[in-house]
Coordinates of C-alpha atoms in Angstrom, one line a residue:
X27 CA -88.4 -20.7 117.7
X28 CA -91.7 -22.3 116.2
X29 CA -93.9 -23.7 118.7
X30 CA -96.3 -26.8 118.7
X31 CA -99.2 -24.5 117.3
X32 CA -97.1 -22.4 114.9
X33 CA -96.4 -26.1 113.5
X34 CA -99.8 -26.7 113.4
X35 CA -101.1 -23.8 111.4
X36 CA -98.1 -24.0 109.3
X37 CA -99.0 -27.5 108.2
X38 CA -102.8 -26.5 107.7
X39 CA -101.2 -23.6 105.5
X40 CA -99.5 -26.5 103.0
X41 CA -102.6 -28.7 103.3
X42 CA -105.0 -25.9 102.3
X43 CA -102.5 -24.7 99.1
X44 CA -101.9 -28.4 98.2
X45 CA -105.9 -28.9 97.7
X46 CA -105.8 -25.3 95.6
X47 CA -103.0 -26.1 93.6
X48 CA -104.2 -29.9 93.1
X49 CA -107.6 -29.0 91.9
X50 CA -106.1 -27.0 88.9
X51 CA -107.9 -24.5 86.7
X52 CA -106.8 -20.8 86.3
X53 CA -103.9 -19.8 88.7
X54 CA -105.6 -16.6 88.2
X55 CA -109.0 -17.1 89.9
X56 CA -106.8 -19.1 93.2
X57 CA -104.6 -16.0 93.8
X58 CA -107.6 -14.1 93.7
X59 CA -109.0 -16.6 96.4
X60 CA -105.7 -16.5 98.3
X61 CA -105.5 -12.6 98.1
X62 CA -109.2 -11.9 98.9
X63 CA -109.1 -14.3 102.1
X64 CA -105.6 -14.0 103.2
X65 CA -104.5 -17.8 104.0
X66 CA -105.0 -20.6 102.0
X67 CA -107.2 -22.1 104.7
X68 CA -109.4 -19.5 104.4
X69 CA -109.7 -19.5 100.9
X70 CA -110.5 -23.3 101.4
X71 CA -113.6 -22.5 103.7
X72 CA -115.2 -19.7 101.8
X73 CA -118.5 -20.4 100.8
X74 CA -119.1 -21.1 97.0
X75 CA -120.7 -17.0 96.7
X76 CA -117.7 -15.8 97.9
X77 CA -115.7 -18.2 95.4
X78 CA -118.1 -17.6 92.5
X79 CA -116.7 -13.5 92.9
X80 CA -113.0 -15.0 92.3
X81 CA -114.3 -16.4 89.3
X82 CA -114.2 -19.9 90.4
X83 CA -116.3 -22.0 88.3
X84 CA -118.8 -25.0 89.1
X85 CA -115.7 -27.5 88.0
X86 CA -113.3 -26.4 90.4
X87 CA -115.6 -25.5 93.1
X88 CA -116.3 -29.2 92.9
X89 CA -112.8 -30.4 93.0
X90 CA -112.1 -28.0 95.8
X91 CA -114.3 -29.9 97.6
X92 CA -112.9 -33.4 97.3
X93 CA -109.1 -32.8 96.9
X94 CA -107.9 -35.7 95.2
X95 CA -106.3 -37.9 98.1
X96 CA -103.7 -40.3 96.9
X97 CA -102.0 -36.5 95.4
X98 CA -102.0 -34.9 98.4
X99 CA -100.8 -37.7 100.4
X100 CA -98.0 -38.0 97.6
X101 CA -97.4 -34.6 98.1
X102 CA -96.8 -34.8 101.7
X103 CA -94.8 -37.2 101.4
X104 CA -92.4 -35.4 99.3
X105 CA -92.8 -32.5 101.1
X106 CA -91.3 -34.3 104.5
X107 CA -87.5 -33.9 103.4
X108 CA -85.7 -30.9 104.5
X109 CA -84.2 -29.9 100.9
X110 CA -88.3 -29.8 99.8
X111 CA -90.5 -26.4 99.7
X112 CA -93.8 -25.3 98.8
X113 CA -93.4 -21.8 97.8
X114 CA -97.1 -19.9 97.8
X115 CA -98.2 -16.7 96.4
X116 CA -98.8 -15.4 100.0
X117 CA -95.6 -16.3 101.2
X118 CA -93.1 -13.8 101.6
X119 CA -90.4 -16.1 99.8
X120 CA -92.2 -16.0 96.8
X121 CA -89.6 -14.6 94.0
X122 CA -89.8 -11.0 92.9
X123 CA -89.5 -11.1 89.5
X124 CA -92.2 -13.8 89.3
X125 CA -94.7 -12.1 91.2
X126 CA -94.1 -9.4 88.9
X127 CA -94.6 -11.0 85.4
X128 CA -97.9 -12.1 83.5
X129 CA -99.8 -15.1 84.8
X130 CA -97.5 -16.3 87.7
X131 CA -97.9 -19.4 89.4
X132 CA -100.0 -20.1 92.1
X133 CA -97.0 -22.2 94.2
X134 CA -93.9 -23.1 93.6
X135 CA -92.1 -26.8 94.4
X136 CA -88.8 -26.2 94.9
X137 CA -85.9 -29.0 95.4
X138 CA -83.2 -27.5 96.8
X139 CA -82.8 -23.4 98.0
X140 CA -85.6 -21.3 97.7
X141 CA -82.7 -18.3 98.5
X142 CA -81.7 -19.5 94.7
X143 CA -84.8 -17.6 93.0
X144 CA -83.8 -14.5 94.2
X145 CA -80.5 -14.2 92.9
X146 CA -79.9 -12.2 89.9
X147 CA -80.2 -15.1 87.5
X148 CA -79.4 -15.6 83.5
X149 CA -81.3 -18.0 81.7
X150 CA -78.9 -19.8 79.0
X151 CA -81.4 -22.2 76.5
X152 CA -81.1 -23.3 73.0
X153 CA -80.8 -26.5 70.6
X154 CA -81.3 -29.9 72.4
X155 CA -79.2 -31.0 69.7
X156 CA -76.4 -28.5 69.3
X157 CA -72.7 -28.3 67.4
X158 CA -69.5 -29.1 69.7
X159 CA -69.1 -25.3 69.0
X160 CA -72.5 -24.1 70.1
X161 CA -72.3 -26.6 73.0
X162 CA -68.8 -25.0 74.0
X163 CA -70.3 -21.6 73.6
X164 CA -73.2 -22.4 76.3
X165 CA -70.3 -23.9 78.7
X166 CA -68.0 -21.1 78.4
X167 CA -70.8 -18.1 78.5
X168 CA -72.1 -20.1 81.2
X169 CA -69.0 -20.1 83.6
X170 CA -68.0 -16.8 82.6
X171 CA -71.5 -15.5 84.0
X172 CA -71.2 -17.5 87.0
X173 CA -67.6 -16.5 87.9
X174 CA -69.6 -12.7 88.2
X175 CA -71.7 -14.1 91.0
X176 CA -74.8 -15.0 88.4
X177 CA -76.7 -17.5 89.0
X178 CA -77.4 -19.3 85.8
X179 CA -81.1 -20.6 84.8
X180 CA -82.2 -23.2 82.4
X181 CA -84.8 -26.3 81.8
X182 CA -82.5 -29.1 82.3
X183 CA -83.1 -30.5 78.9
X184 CA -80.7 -32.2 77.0
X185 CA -77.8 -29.9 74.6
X186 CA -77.7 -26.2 75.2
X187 CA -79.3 -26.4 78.7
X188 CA -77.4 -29.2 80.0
X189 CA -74.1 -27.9 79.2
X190 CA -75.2 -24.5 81.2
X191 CA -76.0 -26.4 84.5
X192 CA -72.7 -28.2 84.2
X193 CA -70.6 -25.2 83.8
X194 CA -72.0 -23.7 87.0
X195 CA -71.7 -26.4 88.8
X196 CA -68.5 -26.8 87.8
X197 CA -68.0 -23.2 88.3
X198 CA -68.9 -23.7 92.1
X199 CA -71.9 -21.6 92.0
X200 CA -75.4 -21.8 91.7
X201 CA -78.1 -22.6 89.2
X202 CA -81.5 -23.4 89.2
X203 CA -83.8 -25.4 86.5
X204 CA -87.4 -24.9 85.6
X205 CA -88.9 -28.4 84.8
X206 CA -92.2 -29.2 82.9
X207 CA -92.9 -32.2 85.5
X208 CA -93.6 -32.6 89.2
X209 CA -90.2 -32.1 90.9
X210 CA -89.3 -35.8 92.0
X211 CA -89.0 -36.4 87.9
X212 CA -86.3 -36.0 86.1
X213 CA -86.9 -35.6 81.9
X214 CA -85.3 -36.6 80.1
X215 CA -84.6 -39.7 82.8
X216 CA -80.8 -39.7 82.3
X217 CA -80.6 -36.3 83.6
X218 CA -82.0 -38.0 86.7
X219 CA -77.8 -37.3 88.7
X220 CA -77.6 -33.6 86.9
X221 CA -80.9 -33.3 88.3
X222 CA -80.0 -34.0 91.9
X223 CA -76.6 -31.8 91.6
X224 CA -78.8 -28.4 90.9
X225 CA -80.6 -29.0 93.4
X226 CA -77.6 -29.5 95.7
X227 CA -75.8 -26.6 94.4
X228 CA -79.4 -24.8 93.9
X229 CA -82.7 -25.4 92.9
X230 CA -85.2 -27.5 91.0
X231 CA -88.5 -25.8 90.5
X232 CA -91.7 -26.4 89.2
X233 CA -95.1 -25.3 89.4
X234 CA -96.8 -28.8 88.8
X235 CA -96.9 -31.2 92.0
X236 CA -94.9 -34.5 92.5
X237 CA -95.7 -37.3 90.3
X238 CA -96.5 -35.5 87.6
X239 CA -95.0 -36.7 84.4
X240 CA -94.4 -35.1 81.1
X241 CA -96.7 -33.5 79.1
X242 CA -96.5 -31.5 75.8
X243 CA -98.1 -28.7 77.1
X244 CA -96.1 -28.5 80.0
X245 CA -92.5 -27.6 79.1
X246 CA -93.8 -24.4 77.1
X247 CA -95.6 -23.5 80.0
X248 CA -92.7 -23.7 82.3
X249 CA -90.5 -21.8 79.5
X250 CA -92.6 -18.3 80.9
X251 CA -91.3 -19.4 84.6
X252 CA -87.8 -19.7 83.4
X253 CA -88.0 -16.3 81.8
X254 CA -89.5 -14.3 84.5
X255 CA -87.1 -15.5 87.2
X256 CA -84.0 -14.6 85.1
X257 CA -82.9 -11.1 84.3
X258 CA -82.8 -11.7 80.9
X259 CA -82.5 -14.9 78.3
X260 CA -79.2 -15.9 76.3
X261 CA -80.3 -17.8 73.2
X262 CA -77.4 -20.3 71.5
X263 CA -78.3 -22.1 68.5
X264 CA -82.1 -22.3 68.0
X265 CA -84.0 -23.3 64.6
X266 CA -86.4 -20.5 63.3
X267 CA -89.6 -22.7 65.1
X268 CA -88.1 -24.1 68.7
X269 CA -88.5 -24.1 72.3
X270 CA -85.9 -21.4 72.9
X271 CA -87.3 -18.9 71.3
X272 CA -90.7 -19.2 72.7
X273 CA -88.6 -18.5 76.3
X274 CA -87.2 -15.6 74.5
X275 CA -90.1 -14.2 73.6
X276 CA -91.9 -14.6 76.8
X277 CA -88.8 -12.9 78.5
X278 CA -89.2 -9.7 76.0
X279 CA -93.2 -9.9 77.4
X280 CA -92.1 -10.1 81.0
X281 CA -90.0 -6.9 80.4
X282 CA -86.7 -8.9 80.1
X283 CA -83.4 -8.6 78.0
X284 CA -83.1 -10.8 75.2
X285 CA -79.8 -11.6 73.9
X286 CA -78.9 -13.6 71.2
X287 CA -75.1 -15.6 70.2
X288 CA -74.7 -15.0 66.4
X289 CA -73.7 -18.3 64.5
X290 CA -72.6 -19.2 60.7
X291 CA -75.0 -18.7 57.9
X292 CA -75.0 -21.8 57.0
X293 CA -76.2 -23.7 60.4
X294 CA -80.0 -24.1 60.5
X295 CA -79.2 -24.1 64.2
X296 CA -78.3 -20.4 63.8
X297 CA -81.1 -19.1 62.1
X298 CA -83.5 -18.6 64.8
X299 CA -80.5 -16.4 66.8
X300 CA -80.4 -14.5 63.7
X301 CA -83.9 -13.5 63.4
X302 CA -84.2 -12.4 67.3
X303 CA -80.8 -10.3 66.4
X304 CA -82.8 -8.9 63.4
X305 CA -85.7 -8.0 65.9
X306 CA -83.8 -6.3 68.0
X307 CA -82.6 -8.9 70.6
X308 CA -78.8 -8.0 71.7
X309 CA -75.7 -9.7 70.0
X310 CA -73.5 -11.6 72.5
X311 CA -70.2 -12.6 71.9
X312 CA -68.8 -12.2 76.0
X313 CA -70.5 -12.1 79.2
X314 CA -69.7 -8.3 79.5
X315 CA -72.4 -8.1 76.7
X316 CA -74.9 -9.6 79.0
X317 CA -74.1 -7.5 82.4
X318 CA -74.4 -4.8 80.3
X319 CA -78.0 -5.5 79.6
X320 CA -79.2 -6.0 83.0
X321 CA -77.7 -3.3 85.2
X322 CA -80.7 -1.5 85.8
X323 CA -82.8 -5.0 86.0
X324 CA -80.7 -6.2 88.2
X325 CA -80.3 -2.8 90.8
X326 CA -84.6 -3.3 91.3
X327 CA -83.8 -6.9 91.7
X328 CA -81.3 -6.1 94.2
X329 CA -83.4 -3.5 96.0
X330 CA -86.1 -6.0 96.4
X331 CA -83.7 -8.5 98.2
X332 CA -82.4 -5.8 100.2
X333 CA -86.0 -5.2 101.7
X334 CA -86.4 -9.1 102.3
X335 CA -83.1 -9.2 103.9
X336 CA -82.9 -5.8 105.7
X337 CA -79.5 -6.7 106.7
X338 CA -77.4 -3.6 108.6
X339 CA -74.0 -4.0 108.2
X340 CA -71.2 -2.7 110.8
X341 CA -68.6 0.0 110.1
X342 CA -66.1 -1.5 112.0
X343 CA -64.1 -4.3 110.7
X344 CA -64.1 -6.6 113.7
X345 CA -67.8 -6.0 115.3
X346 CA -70.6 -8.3 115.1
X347 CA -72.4 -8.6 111.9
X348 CA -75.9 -8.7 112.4
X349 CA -78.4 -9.6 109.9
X350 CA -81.7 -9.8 111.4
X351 CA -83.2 -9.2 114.9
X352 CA -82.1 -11.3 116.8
X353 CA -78.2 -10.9 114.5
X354 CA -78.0 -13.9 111.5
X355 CA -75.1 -16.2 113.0
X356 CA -74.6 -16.8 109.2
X357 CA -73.7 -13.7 108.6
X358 CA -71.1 -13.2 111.3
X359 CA -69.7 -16.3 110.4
X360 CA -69.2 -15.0 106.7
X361 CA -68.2 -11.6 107.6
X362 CA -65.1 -13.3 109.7
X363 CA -64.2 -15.2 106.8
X364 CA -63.8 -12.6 104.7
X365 CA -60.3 -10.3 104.6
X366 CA -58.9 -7.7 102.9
X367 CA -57.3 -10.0 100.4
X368 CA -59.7 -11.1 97.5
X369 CA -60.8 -14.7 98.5
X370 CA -63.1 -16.6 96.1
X371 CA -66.4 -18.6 96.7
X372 CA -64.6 -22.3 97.0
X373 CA -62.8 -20.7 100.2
X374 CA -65.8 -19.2 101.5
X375 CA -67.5 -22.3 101.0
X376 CA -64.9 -24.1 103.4
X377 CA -63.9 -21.0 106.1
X378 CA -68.4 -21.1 106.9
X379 CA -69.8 -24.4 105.5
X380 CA -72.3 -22.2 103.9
X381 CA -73.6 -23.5 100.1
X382 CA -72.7 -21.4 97.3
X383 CA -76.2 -20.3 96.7
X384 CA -76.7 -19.4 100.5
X385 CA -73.8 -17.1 100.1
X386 CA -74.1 -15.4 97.3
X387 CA -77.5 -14.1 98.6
X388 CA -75.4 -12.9 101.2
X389 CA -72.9 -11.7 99.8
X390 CA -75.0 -9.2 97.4
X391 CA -76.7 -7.7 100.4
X392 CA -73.5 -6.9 101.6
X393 CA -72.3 -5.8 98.5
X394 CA -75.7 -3.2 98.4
X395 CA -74.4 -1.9 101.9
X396 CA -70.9 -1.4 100.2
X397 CA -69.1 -3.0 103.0
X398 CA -68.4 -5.8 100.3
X399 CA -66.8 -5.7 96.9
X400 CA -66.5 -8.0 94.3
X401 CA -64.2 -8.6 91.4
X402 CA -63.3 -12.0 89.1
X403 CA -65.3 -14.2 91.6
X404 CA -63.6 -13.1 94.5
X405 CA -65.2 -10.9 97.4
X406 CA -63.0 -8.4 100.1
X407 CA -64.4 -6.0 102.8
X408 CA -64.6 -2.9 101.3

């Protein structure tokens, strides 16, 4: 249990990465700070030598040095409600696949379960302005992928995107969206109640801090987030010069499967599938298509979570079920509700008042120790 001081240094620890991520210039040069000095505090204090050898230049040495104040205390503020993190690139929560890609983040704001990032995830983008047909495609491919235990990614824009979150969420399992503003925004503004049911279900994430509102340059920026965290990037219905096909090509140079849905030869909203299809992207006409794909992705992905977990399972059927030192109540409470008979996520939901996203971290770690198996959505003690 945290005491008094532990909640002291922990809140020095957000104040210290707020004023890094707040004074802005290369992510590259602040990991370097955080990595060569340990803590974000320490970082903070180092002298301007020891910056200077991180590559810190005379601009952001100066705004390290007066951290803009009316940010951080907006910051804070938004940082007080439970559902809200600040995920930095010391912290052991920090996703996996994100750490491993080109030019990651230095923190991450995340509305909703940080547990979400580390799911194996599918990122599902394409046309803000799609055909009923390529809108239906999205929805269907979505659910499909989500009924496997996927979590499904997107940006929360408007067409293609929008239809993925909803399928999801109507699906009963989780999704998370990368935004190109701070995380109390919602872009476009009627997405504002979609918005708040990802991050209910899931998670909102973004690497700019509250209150910052949309920018051109942002939302290509966060398309390389979108594409690292996800196993691998579905295309549907994308013109030959769009937004989805720069994620798509920032997933190939993350080391990421890129798949494309074929469309008719006479929608311009096709043409852009067909080229990544030409350049080798895979052709996608069911979800098997996608698993496929991202076996092996997904078995380092898995093996990474496994390590962060570290959760023993027991042999017998009716011992305790422990997760951690001291044993994960959560776990015990979802290895009672499970059977021998195939029960789906909805009625796991209920029997342990879990969320959906909580549990399907769960439920793949126990699926790695083969004491679990999974089949059409449902999950049985092996």
């Amino acid at each position: 249990m945290p005491t008094p001081a532990d909640d002291v240094r922990r809140r020095a620890e957000i104040d210290a990465l707020l004023a890094l991520v707040l004074t802005g210039g290369p992510a590259g040069v602040s990991r370097d700070l955080l990595d060569r000095f340990g803590n974000a505090p320490e970082a903070l204090a180092a002298a301007h030598p020891a910056r200077a050898a991180s590559g810190c230049g005379p601009r952001q040495a100066e705004a390290l040095a007066v951290p803009a104040p009316e940010r951080m205390e907006q910051a804070r503020r938004w940082l007080e409600h439970p559902r809200h993190h600040l995920i930095g690139w010391r912290d052991a929560d920090y996703p996996p696949l994100l750490r491993s890609s080109p030019n990651p983040p230095l923190a991450l704001f995340v509305d909703g379960d940080p547990a979400c990032l580390w799911q194996p995830a599918i990122a599902i983008v394409g046309s803000r302005n799609p055909s009923a047909g390529g809108r239906d495609n999205a929805y269907d491919l979505a659910r499909a992928l989500s009924a496997t235990g996927l979590c499904i990614g997107s940006g929360l824009a408007a067409g293609i995107d929008a239809a993925a979150h909803r399928a999801a969420l109507d699906a009963g399992g989780p999704t998370f969206a990368v935004i190109g503003t701070g995380p109390d925004l919602a872009y476009p503004r009627r997405h504002a109640l979609l918005q708040e049911q990802v991050a209910i279900s899931g998670a909102v994430v973004s690497e700019y801090p509250p209150g910052t509102p949309p920018r051109t340059g942002q939302f290509p920026a966060r398309n390389r987030l979108l594409a690292a965290l996800c196993l691998g990037t579905v295309v549907i219905e994308a013109a030959e010069r769009s937004g989805a096909l720069i994620t798509a090509r920032l997933a190939a140079e993350a080391g990421r499967e890129v798949f494309a849905v074929p469309g008719s030869i006479r929608n311009p909203m096709a043409r852009g599938c067909h080229r990544l299809i030409r350049d080798g992207a895979t052709l996608v006409t069911q979800a098997a298509d996608i698993l496929e794909g991202v076996a092996n992705l997904a078995g380092e992905l898995a093996g990474a979570l496994q390590n962060r977990l570290s959760t023993p399972i027991p042999d017998a059927p009716g011992a305790p079920c422990p997760a951690f030192a001291p044993p994960d109540p959560d776990y015990q409470r979802l290895w009672n509700a499970l059977g021998h008979d195939p029960t789906g996520m909805d009625s796991l939901i209920r029997r342990t008042g879990l969320t959906a996203s909580r549990l399907s971290s769960m439920l793949l770690a126990m699926e790695l120790e083969g004491k679990v198996s999974s089949a059409y959505g449902c999950y049985t003690r092996s």
